[in-house]
PDB file of C-alpha atoms in Angstrom:
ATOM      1  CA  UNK A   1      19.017 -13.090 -18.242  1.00 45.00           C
ATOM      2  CA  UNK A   2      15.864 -11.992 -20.169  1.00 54.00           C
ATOM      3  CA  UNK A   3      15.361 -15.076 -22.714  1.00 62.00           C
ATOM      4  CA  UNK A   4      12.170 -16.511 -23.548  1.00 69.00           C
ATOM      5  CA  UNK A   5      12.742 -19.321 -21.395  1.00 72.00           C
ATOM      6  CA  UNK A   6      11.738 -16.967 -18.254  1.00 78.00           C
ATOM      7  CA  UNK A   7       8.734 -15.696 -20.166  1.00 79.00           C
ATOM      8  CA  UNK A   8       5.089 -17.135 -20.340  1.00 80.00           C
ATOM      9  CA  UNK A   9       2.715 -15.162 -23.228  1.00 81.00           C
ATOM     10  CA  UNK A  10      -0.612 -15.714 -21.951  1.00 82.00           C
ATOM     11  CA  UNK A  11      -3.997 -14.947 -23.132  1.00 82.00           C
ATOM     12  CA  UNK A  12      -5.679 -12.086 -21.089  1.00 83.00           C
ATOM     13  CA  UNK A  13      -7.371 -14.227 -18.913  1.00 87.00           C
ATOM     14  CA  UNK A  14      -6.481 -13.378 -14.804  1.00 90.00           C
ATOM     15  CA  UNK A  15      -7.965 -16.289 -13.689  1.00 90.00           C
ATOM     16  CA  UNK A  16      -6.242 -18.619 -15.859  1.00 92.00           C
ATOM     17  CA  UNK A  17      -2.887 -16.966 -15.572  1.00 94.00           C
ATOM     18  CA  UNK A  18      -3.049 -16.899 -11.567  1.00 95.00           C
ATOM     19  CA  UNK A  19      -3.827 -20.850 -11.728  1.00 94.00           C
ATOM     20  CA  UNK A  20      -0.883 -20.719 -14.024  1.00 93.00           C
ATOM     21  CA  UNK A  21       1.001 -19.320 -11.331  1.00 95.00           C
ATOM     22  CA  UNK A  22      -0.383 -21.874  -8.833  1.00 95.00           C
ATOM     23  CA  UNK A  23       0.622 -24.206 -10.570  1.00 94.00           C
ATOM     24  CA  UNK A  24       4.575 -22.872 -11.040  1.00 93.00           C
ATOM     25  CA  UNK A  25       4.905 -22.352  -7.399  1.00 95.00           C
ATOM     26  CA  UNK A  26       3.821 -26.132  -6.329  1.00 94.00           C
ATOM     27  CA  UNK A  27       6.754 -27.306  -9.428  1.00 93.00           C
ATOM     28  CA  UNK A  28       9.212 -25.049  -7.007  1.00 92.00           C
ATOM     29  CA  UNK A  29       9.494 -22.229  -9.403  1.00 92.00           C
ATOM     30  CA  UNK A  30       9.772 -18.499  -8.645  1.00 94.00           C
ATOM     31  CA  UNK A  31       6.943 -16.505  -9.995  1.00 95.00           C
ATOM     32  CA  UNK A  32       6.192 -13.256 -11.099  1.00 95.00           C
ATOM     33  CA  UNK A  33       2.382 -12.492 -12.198  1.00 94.00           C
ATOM     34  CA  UNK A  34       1.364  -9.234 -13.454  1.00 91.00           C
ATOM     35  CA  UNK A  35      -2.022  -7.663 -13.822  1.00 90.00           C
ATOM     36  CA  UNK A  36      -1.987  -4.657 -16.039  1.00 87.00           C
ATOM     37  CA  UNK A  37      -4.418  -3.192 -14.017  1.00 91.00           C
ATOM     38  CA  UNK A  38      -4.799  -3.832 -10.380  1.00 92.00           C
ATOM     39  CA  UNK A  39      -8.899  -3.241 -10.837  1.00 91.00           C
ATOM     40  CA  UNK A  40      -8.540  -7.349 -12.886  1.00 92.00           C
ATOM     41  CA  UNK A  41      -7.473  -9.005  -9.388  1.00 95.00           C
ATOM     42  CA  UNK A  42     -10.907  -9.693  -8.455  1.00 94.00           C
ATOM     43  CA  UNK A  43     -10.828 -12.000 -11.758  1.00 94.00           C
ATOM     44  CA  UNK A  44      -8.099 -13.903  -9.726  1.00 96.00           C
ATOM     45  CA  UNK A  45      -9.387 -14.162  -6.170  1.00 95.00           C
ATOM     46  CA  UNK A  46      -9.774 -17.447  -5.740  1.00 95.00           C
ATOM     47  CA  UNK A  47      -6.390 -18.337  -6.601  1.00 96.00           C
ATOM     48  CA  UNK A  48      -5.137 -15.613  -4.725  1.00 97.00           C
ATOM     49  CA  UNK A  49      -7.239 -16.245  -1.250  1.00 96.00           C
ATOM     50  CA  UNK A  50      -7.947 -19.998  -1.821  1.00 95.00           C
ATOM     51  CA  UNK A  51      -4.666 -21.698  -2.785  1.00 95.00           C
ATOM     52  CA  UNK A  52      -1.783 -18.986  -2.671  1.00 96.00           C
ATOM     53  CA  UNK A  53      -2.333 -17.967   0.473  1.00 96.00           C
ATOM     54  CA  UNK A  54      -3.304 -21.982   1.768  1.00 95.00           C
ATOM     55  CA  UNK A  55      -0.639 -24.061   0.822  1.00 93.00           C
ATOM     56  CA  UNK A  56       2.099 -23.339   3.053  1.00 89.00           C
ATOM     57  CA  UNK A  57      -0.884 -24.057   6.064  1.00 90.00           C
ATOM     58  CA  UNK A  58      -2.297 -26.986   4.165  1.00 91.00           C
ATOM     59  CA  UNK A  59       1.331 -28.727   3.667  1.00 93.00           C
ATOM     60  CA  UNK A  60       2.814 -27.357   7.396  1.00 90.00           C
ATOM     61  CA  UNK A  61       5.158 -25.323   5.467  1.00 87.00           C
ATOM     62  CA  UNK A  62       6.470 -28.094   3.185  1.00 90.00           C
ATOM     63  CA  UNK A  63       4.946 -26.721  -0.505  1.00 91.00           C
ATOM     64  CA  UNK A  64       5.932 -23.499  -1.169  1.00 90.00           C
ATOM     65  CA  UNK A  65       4.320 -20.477  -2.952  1.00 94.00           C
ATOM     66  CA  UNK A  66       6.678 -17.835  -4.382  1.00 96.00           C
ATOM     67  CA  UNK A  67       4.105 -15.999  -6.277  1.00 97.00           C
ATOM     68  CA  UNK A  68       4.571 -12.054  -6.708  1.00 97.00           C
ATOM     69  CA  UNK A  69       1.234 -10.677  -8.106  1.00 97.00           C
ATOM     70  CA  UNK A  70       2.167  -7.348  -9.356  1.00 96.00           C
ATOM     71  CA  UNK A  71      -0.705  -4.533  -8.894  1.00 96.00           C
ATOM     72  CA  UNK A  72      -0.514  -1.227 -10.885  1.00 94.00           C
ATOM     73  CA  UNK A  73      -3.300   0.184  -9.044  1.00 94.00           C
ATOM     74  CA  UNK A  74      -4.855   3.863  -8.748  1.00 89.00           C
ATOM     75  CA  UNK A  75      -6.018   6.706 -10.331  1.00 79.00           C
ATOM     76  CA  UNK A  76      -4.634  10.259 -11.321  1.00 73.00           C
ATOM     77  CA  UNK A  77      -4.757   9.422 -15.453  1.00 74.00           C
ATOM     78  CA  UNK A  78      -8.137   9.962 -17.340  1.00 75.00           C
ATOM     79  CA  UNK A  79      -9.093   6.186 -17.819  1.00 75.00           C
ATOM     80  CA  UNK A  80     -11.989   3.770 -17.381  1.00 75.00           C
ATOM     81  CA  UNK A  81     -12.955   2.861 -13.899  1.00 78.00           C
ATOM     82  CA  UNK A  82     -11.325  -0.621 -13.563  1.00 77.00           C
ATOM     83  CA  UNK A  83      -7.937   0.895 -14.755  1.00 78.00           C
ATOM     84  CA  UNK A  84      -7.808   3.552 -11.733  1.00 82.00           C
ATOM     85  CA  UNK A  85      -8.891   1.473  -8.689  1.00 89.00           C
ATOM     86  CA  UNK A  86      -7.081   0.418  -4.951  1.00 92.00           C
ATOM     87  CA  UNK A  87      -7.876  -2.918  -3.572  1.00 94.00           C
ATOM     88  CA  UNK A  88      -5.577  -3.281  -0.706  1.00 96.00           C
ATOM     89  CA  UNK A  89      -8.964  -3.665   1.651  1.00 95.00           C
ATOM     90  CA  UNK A  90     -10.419  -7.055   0.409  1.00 93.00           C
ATOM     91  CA  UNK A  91      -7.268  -8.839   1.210  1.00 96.00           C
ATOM     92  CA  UNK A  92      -6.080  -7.548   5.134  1.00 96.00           C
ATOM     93  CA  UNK A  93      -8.016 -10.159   6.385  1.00 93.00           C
ATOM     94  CA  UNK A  94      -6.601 -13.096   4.402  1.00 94.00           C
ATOM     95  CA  UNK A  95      -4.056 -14.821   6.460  1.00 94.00           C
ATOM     96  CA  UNK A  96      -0.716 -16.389   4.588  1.00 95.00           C
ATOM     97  CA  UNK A  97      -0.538 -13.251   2.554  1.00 97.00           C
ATOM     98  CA  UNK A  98       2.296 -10.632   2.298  1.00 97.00           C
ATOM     99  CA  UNK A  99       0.950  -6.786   0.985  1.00 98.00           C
ATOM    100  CA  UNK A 100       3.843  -4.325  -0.621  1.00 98.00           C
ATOM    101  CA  UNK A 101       3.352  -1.263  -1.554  1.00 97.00           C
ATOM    102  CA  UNK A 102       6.169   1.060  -3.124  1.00 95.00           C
ATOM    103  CA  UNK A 103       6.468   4.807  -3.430  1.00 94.00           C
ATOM    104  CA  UNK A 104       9.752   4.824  -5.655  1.00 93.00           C
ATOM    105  CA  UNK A 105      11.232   3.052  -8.012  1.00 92.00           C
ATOM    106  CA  UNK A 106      14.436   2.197  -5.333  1.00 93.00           C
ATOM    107  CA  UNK A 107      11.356   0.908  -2.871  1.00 95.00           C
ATOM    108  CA  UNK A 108      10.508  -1.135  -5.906  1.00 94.00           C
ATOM    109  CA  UNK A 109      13.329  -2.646  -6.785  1.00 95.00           C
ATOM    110  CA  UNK A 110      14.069  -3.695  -2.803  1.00 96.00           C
ATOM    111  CA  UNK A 111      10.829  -4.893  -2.374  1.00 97.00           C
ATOM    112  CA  UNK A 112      10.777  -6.754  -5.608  1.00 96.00           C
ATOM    113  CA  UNK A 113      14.154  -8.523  -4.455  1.00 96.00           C
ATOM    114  CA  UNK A 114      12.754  -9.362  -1.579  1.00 97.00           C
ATOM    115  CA  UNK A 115       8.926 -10.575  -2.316  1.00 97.00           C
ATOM    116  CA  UNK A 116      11.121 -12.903  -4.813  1.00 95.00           C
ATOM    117  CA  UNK A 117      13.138 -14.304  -1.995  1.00 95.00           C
ATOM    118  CA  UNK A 118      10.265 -14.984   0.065  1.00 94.00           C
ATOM    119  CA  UNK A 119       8.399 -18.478   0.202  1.00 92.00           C
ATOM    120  CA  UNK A 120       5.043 -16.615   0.534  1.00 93.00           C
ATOM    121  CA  UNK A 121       2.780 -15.299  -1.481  1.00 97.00           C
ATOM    122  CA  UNK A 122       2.997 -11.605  -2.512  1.00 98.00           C
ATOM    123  CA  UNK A 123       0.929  -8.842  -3.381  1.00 98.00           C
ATOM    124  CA  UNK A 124       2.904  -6.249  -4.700  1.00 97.00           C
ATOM    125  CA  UNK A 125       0.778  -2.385  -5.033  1.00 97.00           C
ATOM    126  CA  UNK A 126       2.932  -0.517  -7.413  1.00 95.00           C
ATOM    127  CA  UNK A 127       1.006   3.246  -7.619  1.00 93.00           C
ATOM    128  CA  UNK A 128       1.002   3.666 -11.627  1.00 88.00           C
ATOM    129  CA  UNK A 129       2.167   6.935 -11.442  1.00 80.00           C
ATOM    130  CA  UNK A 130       5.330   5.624 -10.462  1.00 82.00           C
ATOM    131  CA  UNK A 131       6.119   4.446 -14.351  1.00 80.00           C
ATOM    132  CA  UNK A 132       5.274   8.468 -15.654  1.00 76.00           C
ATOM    133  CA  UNK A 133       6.242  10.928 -12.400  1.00 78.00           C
ATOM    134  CA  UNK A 134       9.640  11.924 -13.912  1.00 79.00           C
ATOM    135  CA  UNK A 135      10.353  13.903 -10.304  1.00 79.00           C
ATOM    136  CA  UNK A 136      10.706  10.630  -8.808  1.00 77.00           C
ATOM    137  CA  UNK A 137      13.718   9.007 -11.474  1.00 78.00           C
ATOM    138  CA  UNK A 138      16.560   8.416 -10.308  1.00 79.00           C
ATOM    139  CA  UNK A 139      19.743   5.999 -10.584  1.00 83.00           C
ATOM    140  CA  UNK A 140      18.602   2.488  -8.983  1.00 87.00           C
ATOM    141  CA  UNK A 141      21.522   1.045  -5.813  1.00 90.00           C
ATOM    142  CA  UNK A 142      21.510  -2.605  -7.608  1.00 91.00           C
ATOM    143  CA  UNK A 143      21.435  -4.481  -4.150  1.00 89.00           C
ATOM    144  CA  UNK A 144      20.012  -7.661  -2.649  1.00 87.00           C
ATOM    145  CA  UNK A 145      17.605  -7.340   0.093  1.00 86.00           C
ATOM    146  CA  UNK A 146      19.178  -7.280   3.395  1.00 86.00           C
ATOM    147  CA  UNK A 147      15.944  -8.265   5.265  1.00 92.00           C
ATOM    148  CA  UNK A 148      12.876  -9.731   4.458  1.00 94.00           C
ATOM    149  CA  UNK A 149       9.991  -8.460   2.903  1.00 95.00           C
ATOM    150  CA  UNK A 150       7.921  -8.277   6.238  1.00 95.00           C
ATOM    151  CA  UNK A 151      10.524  -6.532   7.932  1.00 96.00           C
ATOM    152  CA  UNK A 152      10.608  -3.331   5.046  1.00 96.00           C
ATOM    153  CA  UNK A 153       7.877  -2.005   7.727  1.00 96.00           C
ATOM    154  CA  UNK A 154       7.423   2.185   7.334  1.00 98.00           C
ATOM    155  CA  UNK A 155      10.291   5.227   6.764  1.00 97.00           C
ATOM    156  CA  UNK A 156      10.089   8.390   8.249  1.00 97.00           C
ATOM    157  CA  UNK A 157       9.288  10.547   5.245  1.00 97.00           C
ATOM    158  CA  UNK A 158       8.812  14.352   7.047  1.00 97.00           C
ATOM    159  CA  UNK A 159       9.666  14.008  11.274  1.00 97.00           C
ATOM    160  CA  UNK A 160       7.970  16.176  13.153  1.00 95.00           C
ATOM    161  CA  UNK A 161       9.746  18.167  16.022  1.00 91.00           C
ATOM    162  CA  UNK A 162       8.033  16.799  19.772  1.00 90.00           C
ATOM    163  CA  UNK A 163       6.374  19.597  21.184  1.00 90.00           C
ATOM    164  CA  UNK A 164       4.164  20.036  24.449  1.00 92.00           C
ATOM    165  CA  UNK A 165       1.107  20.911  22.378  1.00 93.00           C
ATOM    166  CA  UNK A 166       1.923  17.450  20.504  1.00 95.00           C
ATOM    167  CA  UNK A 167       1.166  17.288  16.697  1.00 97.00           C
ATOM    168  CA  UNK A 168      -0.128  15.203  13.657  1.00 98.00           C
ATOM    169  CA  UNK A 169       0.828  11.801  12.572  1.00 98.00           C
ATOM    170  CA  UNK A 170      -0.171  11.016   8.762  1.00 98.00           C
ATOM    171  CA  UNK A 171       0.169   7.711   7.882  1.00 98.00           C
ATOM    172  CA  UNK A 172       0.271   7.350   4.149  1.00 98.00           C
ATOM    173  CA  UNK A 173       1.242   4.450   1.222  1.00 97.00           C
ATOM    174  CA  UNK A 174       1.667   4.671  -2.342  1.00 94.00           C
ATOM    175  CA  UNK A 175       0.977   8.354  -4.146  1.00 91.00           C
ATOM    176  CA  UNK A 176      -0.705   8.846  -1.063  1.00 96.00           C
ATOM    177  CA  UNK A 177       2.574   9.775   0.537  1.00 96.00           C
ATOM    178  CA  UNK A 178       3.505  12.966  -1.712  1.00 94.00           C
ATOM    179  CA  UNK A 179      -0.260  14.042  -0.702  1.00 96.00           C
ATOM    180  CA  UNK A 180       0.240  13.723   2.483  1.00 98.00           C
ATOM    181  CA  UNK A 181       3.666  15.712   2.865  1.00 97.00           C
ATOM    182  CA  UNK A 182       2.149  18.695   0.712  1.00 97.00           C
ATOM    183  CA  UNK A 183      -0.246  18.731   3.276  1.00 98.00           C
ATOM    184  CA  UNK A 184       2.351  18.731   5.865  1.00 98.00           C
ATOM    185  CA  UNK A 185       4.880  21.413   4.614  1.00 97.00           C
ATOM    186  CA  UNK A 186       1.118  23.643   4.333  1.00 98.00           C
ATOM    187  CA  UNK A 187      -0.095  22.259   8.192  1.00 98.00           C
ATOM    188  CA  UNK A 188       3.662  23.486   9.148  1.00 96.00           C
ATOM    189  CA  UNK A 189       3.281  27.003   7.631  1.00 96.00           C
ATOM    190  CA  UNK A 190       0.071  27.235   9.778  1.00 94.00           C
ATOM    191  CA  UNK A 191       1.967  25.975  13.616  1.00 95.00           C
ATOM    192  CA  UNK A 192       0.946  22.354  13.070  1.00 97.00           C
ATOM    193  CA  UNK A 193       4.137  20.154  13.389  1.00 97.00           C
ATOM    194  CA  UNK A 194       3.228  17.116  11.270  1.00 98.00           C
ATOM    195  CA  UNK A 195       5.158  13.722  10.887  1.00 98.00           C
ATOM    196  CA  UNK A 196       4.325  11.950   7.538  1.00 98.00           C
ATOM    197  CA  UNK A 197       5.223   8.072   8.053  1.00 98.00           C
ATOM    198  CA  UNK A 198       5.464   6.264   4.717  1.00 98.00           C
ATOM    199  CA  UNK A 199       4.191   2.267   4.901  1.00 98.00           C
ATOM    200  CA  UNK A 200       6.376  -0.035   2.572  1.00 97.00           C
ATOM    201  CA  UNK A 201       4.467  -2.895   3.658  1.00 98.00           C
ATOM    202  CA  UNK A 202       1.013  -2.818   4.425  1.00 98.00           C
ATOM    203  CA  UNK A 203       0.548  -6.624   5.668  1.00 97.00           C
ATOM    204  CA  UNK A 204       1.935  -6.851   8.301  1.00 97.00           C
ATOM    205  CA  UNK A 205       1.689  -3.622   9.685  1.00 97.00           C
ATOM    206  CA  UNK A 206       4.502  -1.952  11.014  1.00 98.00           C
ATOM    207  CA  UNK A 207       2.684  -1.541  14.359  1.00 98.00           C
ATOM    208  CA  UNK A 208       5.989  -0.407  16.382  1.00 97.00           C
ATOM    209  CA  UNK A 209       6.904   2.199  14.023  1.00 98.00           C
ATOM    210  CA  UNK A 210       3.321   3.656  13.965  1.00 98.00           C
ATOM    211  CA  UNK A 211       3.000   3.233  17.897  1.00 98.00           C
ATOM    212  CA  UNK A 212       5.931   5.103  18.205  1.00 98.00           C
ATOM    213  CA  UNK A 213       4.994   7.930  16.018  1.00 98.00           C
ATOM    214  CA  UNK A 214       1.788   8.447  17.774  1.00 98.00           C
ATOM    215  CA  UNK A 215       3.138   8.420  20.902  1.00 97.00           C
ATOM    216  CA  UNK A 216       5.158  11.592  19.593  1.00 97.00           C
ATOM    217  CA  UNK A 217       2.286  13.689  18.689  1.00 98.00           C
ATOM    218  CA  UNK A 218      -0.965  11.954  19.884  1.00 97.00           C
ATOM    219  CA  UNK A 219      -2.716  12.631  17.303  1.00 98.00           C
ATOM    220  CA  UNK A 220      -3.482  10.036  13.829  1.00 98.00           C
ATOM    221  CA  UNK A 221      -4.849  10.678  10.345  1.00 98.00           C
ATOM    222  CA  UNK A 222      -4.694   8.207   7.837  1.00 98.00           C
ATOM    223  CA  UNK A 223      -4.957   8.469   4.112  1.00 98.00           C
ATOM    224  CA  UNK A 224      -5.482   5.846   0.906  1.00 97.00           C
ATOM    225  CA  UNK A 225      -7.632   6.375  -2.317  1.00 94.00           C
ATOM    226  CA  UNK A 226      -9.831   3.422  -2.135  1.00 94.00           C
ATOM    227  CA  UNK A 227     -13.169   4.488  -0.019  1.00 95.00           C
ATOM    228  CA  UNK A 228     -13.093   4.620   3.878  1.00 96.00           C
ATOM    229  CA  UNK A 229     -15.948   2.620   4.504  1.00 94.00           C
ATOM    230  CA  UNK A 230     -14.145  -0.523   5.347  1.00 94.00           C
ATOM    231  CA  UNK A 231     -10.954   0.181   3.917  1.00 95.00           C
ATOM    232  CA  UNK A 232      -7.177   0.929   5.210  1.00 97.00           C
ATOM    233  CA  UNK A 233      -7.434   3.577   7.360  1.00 98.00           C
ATOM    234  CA  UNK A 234     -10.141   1.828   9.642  1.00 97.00           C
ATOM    235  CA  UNK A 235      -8.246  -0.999   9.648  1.00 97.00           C
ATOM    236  CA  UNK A 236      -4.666   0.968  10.829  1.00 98.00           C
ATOM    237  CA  UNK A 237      -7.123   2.661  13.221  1.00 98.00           C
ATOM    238  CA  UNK A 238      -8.344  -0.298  14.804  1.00 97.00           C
ATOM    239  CA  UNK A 239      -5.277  -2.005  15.535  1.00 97.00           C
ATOM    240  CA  UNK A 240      -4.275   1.397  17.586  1.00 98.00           C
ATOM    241  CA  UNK A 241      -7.052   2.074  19.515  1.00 97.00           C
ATOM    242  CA  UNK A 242      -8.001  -1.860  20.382  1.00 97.00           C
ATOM    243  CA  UNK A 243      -4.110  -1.347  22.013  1.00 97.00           C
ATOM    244  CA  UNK A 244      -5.072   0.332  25.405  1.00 97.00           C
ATOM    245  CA  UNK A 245      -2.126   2.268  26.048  1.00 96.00           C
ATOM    246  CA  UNK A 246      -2.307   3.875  22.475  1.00 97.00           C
ATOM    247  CA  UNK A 247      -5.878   4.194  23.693  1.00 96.00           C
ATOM    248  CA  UNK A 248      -4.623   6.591  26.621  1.00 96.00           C
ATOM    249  CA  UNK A 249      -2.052   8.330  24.643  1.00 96.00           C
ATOM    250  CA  UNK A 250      -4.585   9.938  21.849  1.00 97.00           C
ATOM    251  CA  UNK A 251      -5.775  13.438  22.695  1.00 97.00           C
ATOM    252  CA  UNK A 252      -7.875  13.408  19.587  1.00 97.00           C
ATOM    253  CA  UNK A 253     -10.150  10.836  17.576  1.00 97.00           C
ATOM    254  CA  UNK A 254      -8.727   9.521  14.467  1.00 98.00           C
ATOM    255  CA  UNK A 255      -9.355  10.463  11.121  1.00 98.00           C
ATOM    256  CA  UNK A 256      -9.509   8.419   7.881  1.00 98.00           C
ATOM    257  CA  UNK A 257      -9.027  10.396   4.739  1.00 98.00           C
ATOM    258  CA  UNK A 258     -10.038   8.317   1.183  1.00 97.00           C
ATOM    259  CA  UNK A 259     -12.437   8.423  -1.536  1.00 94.00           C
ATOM    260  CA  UNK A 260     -15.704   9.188  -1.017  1.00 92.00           C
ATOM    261  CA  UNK A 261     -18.357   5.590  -0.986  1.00 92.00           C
ATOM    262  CA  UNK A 262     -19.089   5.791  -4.290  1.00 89.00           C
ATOM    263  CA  UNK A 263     -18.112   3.961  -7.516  1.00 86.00           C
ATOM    264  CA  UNK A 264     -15.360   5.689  -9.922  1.00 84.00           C
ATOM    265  CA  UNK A 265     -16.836   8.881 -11.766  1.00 85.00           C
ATOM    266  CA  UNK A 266     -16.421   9.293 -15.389  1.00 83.00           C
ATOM    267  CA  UNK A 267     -12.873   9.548 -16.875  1.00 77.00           C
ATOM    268  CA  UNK A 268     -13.190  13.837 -17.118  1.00 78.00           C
ATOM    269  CA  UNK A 269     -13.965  13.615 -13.214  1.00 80.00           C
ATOM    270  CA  UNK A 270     -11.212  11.139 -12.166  1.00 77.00           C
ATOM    271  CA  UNK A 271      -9.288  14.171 -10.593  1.00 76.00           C
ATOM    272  CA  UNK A 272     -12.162  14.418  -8.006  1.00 82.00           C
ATOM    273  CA  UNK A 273     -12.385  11.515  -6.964  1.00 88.00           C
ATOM    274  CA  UNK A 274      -8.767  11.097  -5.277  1.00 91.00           C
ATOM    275  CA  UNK A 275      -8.524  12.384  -1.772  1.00 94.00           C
ATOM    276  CA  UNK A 276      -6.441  15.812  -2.515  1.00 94.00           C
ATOM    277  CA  UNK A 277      -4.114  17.969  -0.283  1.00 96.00           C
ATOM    278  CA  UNK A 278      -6.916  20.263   0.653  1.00 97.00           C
ATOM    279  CA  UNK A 279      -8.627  17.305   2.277  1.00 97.00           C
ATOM    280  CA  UNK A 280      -5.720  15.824   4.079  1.00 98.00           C
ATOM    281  CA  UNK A 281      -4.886  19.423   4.927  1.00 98.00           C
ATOM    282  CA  UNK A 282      -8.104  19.758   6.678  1.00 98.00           C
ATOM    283  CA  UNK A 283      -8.200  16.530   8.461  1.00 98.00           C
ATOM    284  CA  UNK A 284      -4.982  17.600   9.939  1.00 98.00           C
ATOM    285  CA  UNK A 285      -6.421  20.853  10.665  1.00 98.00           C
ATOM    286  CA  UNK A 286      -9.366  19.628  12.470  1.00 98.00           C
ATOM    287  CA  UNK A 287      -7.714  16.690  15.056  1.00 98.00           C
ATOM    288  CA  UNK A 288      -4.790  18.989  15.453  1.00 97.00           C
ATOM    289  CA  UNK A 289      -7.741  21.182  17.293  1.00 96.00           C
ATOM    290  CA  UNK A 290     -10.386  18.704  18.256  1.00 92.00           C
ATOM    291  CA  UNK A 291     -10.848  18.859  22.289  1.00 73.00           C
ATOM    292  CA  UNK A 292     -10.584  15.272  23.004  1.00 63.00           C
TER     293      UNK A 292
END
């Protein structure tokens, strides 16, 4: 299953190995391409953006690309700046591309499966903290995917119970997610009922499940680690409020949680840098009693 045949050593050159991967896809193959370190994609953006994402709309859906470009992005380990970044932002906007993002090694496997079924390209987040959290092991369901990769959408991860006085949505991805529910069990302890929805796939977005959440406590916070300006969360928020009856049902203005518009800090900060439960916390804390 694992011979050399199904294995390419390449140099460590991004570019080069993503017009390697180009290249497989067009000969019909099934590819997996792995950065070490998510902070390297930019060495493989043209690929990525220019022929990846173009070929299915350049040959109307005759050449296929089943490339997987596998991500192991953020921070929360003590290493250079490039080795600890989140680049989901650069590429919502790049049509004829499909955006993953795991929170468990089960999420992984399914969405693995199913980015390899799939005739489109792939970008695949994996948080790297998901190769060294040992709370999060445990024995893989060996399955094939019973939907496709768009269709993975969100999971509940903490529901909130409706109440008249309404609540929090958090809408999380990644590591992001156990932030956000430590910030929930705290909101809870203080009267806040808070419902933590976990995104599996962040292109498309899972616009029904969030739409429905909101509705439920009329209230939205979002949190990633890459920098606000520009990034996720404005994006999410966007697509809500440009939807006028989502529009009507908010009794508070969204809030975007991230890193702060800066570039990385040295390795002995890196800690600081990451948006932590005391900040999500007090974003929750604040539209929870914002007079809209």
């Amino acid at each position: 299953m694992f011979s050399a045949s199904r294995f390419i050593d390449t140099p460590l050159d991004e570019h080069g190995t993503a017009r390697l991967a180009v290249g497989l896809a067009l000969d019909g193959r099934t590819v997996f391409l792995e950065a070490q370190f998510s902070g390297f994609v930019y060495a493989m953006l043209n690929h990525i953006v220019a022929h990846m994402a173009r070929f299915r709309q350049r040959s109307a859906g005759c050449l296929r690309q089943s490339v997987t470009v596998v991500l192991p992005y953020g921070g929360g380990i003590p290493l250079l700046e490039h080795h600890r970044e989140e680049e989901v932002a650069p590429f919502l906007n790049s049509p004829g591309l499909t955006i993953g993002c795991p929170a468990t090694p089960q999420e992984f496997y399914d969405l693995a499966w199913a980015a390899a079924a799939s005739e489109k390209p792939v970008l695949l987040f994996i948080p790297k903290l998901l190769y060294r959290d040992n709370s999060l092991r445990s024995s893989l369901h060996r399955r094939m995917p019973e939907k496709a990769l768009e269709h993975f959408g969100a999971r509940i991860a903490c529901a909130a119970v409706e109440s008249d006085t309404g609540g929090v949505t958090v809408v999380a991805f990644g590591r992001m997610i156990s932030t956000a529910l430590a910030a929930a069990q705290r909101a809870g302890q203080h009267g806040i009922p808070v419902e933590v929805l976990a995104l599996r796939t962040l292109k498309p977005l899972p616009l029904e499940a969030i739409f429905h959440s909101v509705k439920k406590t009329k209230r939205l916070v979002t949190v990633e680690e890459a920098p606000v300006s520009g990034g996720f969360g404005e994006h999410l928020v966007a697509n809500v409020t440009s939807d006028a009856t989502m529009l009507a049902t908010l009794w508070a203005t969204p809030r975007c949680v991230g890193a702060p518009d800066i570039d990385h800090p040295a390795a002995p900060y890196y800690a600081s840098y990451i948006p932590q439960t005391e900040d999500v916390l007090q974003a929750i804390e604040d539209t929870f009693h914002e007079e809209f």
